[in-house]
PDB file of C-alpha atoms in Angstrom:
ATOM      1  CA  MET K  21      -8.596 -25.409 -11.948  1.00  0.00           C
ATOM      2  CA  SER K  22      -9.283 -28.472 -14.038  1.00  0.00           C
ATOM      3  CA  ILE K  23      -6.618 -31.120 -14.091  1.00  0.00           C
ATOM      4  CA  SER K  24      -6.657 -33.880 -16.673  1.00  0.00           C
ATOM      5  CA  GLU K  25      -6.307 -37.627 -15.918  1.00  0.00           C
ATOM      6  CA  ALA K  26      -2.673 -37.623 -17.255  1.00  0.00           C
ATOM      7  CA  GLU K  27      -1.885 -34.541 -15.128  1.00  0.00           C
ATOM      8  CA  SER K  28      -3.322 -36.183 -12.105  1.00  0.00           C
ATOM      9  CA  THR K  29      -0.887 -39.057 -12.573  1.00  0.00           C
ATOM     10  CA  ILE K  30       1.991 -36.547 -12.188  1.00  0.00           C
ATOM     11  CA  MET K  31       0.283 -35.010  -9.199  1.00  0.00           C
ATOM     12  CA  GLU K  32      -0.126 -38.299  -7.489  1.00  0.00           C
ATOM     13  CA  VAL K  33       3.682 -38.799  -7.665  1.00  0.00           C
ATOM     14  CA  LEU K  34       4.315 -35.317  -6.197  1.00  0.00           C
ATOM     15  CA  TRP K  35       1.751 -35.799  -3.478  1.00  0.00           C
ATOM     16  CA  ARG K  36       3.409 -38.958  -2.433  1.00  0.00           C
ATOM     17  CA  GLN K  37       6.874 -37.291  -2.233  1.00  0.00           C
ATOM     18  CA  ALA K  38       8.079 -33.789  -3.101  1.00  0.00           C
ATOM     19  CA  PRO K  39      10.045 -32.102  -4.316  1.00  0.00           C
ATOM     20  CA  ARG K  40      10.876 -34.323  -7.280  1.00  0.00           C
ATOM     21  CA  SER K  41      12.830 -33.814 -10.477  1.00  0.00           C
ATOM     22  CA  ALA K  42      11.347 -34.533 -13.935  1.00  0.00           C
ATOM     23  CA  GLU K  43      13.690 -37.568 -14.124  1.00  0.00           C
ATOM     24  CA  ASP K  44      12.401 -38.878 -10.709  1.00  0.00           C
ATOM     25  CA  ILE K  45       8.836 -38.547 -11.980  1.00  0.00           C
ATOM     26  CA  LEU K  46       9.618 -40.210 -15.323  1.00  0.00           C
ATOM     27  CA  ALA K  47      11.214 -43.039 -13.512  1.00  0.00           C
ATOM     28  CA  GLU K  48       8.085 -43.671 -11.491  1.00  0.00           C
ATOM     29  CA  VAL K  49       5.462 -43.254 -14.185  1.00  0.00           C
ATOM     30  CA  ALA K  50       7.257 -44.684 -17.305  1.00  0.00           C
ATOM     31  CA  PRO K  51       6.912 -48.361 -16.368  1.00  0.00           C
ATOM     32  CA  ARG K  52       3.094 -48.002 -15.786  1.00  0.00           C
ATOM     33  CA  GLN K  53       2.269 -45.377 -18.438  1.00  0.00           C
ATOM     34  CA  GLY K  54       4.888 -45.903 -21.044  1.00  0.00           C
ATOM     35  CA  TRP K  55       5.467 -42.232 -21.251  1.00  0.00           C
ATOM     36  CA  GLN K  56       8.656 -40.577 -22.564  1.00  0.00           C
ATOM     37  CA  GLU K  57      10.541 -37.696 -21.052  1.00  0.00           C
ATOM     38  CA  GLY K  58       8.821 -35.193 -23.447  1.00  0.00           C
ATOM     39  CA  THR K  59       5.396 -36.316 -22.264  1.00  0.00           C
ATOM     40  CA  VAL K  60       6.309 -35.832 -18.623  1.00  0.00           C
ATOM     41  CA  LYS K  61       7.859 -32.330 -19.205  1.00  0.00           C
ATOM     42  CA  SER K  62       4.798 -31.300 -21.219  1.00  0.00           C
ATOM     43  CA  LEU K  63       2.515 -32.397 -18.319  1.00  0.00           C
ATOM     44  CA  LEU K  64       4.702 -30.579 -15.872  1.00  0.00           C
ATOM     45  CA  ASN K  65       4.585 -27.419 -17.954  1.00  0.00           C
ATOM     46  CA  ARG K  66       0.759 -27.598 -18.125  1.00  0.00           C
ATOM     47  CA  LEU K  67       0.657 -28.079 -14.355  1.00  0.00           C
ATOM     48  CA  LEU K  68       2.977 -24.995 -13.938  1.00  0.00           C
ATOM     49  CA  LYS K  69       0.720 -22.882 -16.107  1.00  0.00           C
ATOM     50  CA  LYS K  70      -2.215 -23.967 -14.061  1.00  0.00           C
ATOM     51  CA  GLU K  71      -0.339 -23.093 -10.867  1.00  0.00           C
ATOM     52  CA  ALA K  72      -0.922 -26.584  -9.552  1.00  0.00           C
ATOM     53  CA  ILE K  73       2.744 -27.025  -8.994  1.00  0.00           C
ATOM     54  CA  ARG K  74       5.879 -24.836  -8.619  1.00  0.00           C
ATOM     55  CA  ALA K  75       9.395 -25.337  -9.904  1.00  0.00           C
ATOM     56  CA  GLU K  76      12.642 -24.431  -8.096  1.00  0.00           C
ATOM     57  CA  ARG K  77      16.020 -24.524  -9.749  1.00  0.00           C
ATOM     58  CA  ASP K  78      18.386 -27.043  -8.280  1.00  0.00           C
ATOM     59  CA  GLY K  79      21.727 -26.709 -10.166  1.00  0.00           C
ATOM     60  CA  ARG K  80      21.018 -27.769 -13.772  1.00  0.00           C
ATOM     61  CA  ARG K  81      17.472 -29.230 -13.042  1.00  0.00           C
ATOM     62  CA  TYR K  82      14.249 -28.172 -11.571  1.00  0.00           C
ATOM     63  CA  LEU K  83      12.466 -29.688  -8.511  1.00  0.00           C
ATOM     64  CA  TYR K  84       8.753 -29.728  -8.605  1.00  0.00           C
ATOM     65  CA  THR K  85       6.383 -29.346  -5.629  1.00  0.00           C
ATOM     66  CA  PRO K  86       2.609 -29.423  -5.542  1.00  0.00           C
ATOM     67  CA  LEU K  87       0.748 -26.195  -4.762  1.00  0.00           C
ATOM     68  CA  LEU K  88      -2.601 -27.908  -5.083  1.00  0.00           C
ATOM     69  CA  SER K  89      -3.328 -30.253  -2.183  1.00  0.00           C
ATOM     70  CA  ARG K  90      -4.670 -33.663  -2.845  1.00  0.00           C
ATOM     71  CA  GLU K  91      -7.639 -32.936  -0.501  1.00  0.00           C
ATOM     72  CA  LYS K  92      -8.576 -29.825  -2.567  1.00  0.00           C
ATOM     73  CA  TYR K  93      -8.209 -31.709  -5.767  1.00  0.00           C
ATOM     74  CA  VAL K  94     -10.448 -34.542  -4.582  1.00  0.00           C
ATOM     75  CA  SER K  95     -13.007 -32.051  -3.278  1.00  0.00           C
ATOM     76  CA  GLN K  96     -13.151 -30.212  -6.644  1.00  0.00           C
ATOM     77  CA  GLU K  97     -13.374 -33.454  -8.653  1.00  0.00           C
ATOM     78  CA  SER K  98     -16.057 -34.949  -6.480  1.00  0.00           C
ATOM     79  CA  LYS K  99     -18.049 -31.798  -6.522  1.00  0.00           C
ATOM     80  CA  GLY K 100     -17.759 -31.607 -10.397  1.00  0.00           C
ATOM     81  CA  LEU K 101     -18.820 -35.257 -10.679  1.00  0.00           C
ATOM     82  CA  LEU K 102     -21.752 -34.716  -8.335  1.00  0.00           C
ATOM     83  CA  ASP K 103     -22.875 -31.601 -10.247  1.00  0.00           C
ATOM     84  CA  ARG K 104     -22.394 -33.050 -13.675  1.00  0.00           C
ATOM     85  CA  LEU K 105     -24.001 -36.461 -13.203  1.00  0.00           C
ATOM     86  CA  PHE K 106     -26.390 -36.159 -10.236  1.00  0.00           C
ATOM     87  CA  GLY K 107     -27.535 -32.509 -10.152  1.00  0.00           C
ATOM     88  CA  GLY K 108     -25.415 -31.853  -7.130  1.00  0.00           C
ATOM     89  CA  ARG K 109     -27.330 -34.289  -4.977  1.00  0.00           C
ATOM     90  CA  VAL K 110     -25.649 -37.131  -2.994  1.00  0.00           C
ATOM     91  CA  ALA K 111     -28.682 -39.436  -2.749  1.00  0.00           C
ATOM     92  CA  PRO K 112     -28.844 -40.320  -6.437  1.00  0.00           C
ATOM     93  CA  LEU K 113     -25.086 -40.960  -6.405  1.00  0.00           C
ATOM     94  CA  VAL K 114     -25.358 -43.429  -3.540  1.00  0.00           C
ATOM     95  CA  ALA K 115     -28.463 -45.060  -5.235  1.00  0.00           C
ATOM     96  CA  HIS K 116     -26.511 -45.357  -8.469  1.00  0.00           C
ATOM     97  CA  PHE K 117     -23.588 -47.144  -6.777  1.00  0.00           C
ATOM     98  CA  SER K 118     -25.901 -49.397  -4.742  1.00  0.00           C
ATOM     99  CA  GLU K 119     -27.456 -50.473  -8.022  1.00  0.00           C
ATOM    100  CA  GLN K 120     -24.310 -50.966 -10.007  1.00  0.00           C
ATOM    101  CA  ARG K 121     -22.241 -52.524  -7.279  1.00  0.00           C
ATOM    102  CA  LYS K 122     -23.435 -54.493  -4.382  1.00  0.00           C
ATOM    103  CA  LEU K 123     -22.609 -52.488  -1.225  1.00  0.00           C
ATOM    104  CA  SER K 124     -20.884 -54.575   1.454  1.00  0.00           C
ATOM    105  CA  LYS K 125     -22.106 -54.690   5.060  1.00  0.00           C
ATOM    106  CA  LYS K 126     -19.103 -52.580   5.911  1.00  0.00           C
ATOM    107  CA  ASP K 127     -20.085 -49.928   3.310  1.00  0.00           C
ATOM    108  CA  ILE K 128     -23.642 -49.779   4.571  1.00  0.00           C
ATOM    109  CA  ALA K 129     -22.449 -49.534   8.226  1.00  0.00           C
ATOM    110  CA  GLU K 130     -20.182 -46.731   7.257  1.00  0.00           C
ATOM    111  CA  LEU K 131     -22.914 -44.824   5.401  1.00  0.00           C
ATOM    112  CA  ARG K 132     -25.216 -45.240   8.480  1.00  0.00           C
ATOM    113  CA  ARG K 133     -22.527 -43.919  10.696  1.00  0.00           C
ATOM    114  CA  LEU K 134     -22.023 -40.903   8.456  1.00  0.00           C
ATOM    115  CA  LEU K 135     -25.834 -40.218   8.246  1.00  0.00           C
ATOM    116  CA  GLU K 136     -26.047 -40.423  12.045  1.00  0.00           C
ATOM    117  CA  GLU K 137     -23.253 -37.927  12.498  1.00  0.00           C
ATOM    118  CA  LEU K 138     -24.900 -35.632   9.990  1.00  0.00           C
ATOM    119  CA  ASP K 139     -28.260 -36.025  11.883  1.00  0.00           C
ATOM    120  CA  ASP K 140     -26.615 -35.185  15.157  1.00  0.00           C
ATOM    121  CA  GLU K 141     -25.275 -31.846  13.893  1.00  0.00           C
ATOM    122  CA  PRO K 142     -27.171 -28.793  14.927  1.00  0.00           C
TER     123      PRO K 142
END
């Protein structure tokens, strides 16, 4: 399931707190995104069709809850990025980031720790 950047904005709201109404979501995203109610409702409908969220009737409105977890979304997106840009390999990704942005001592220590953990696995 592919989720657009705009749809991910809606998902972030729902991952922080759910269930939420379309009005609640609009109140949270409108100041940052400048979106109108129709935009939010269109994005909610797209997410419903993708089965990333579900809607439950609550009186005259619907409450939306994520079906796709943030962890699964991040995993799918990171795998897609890795596959598309680095042939599925992690080392070129790390090399790219180390060339583009100076890695802090904390970043390097964390990478070393992760590598040691991987090296210790049977």
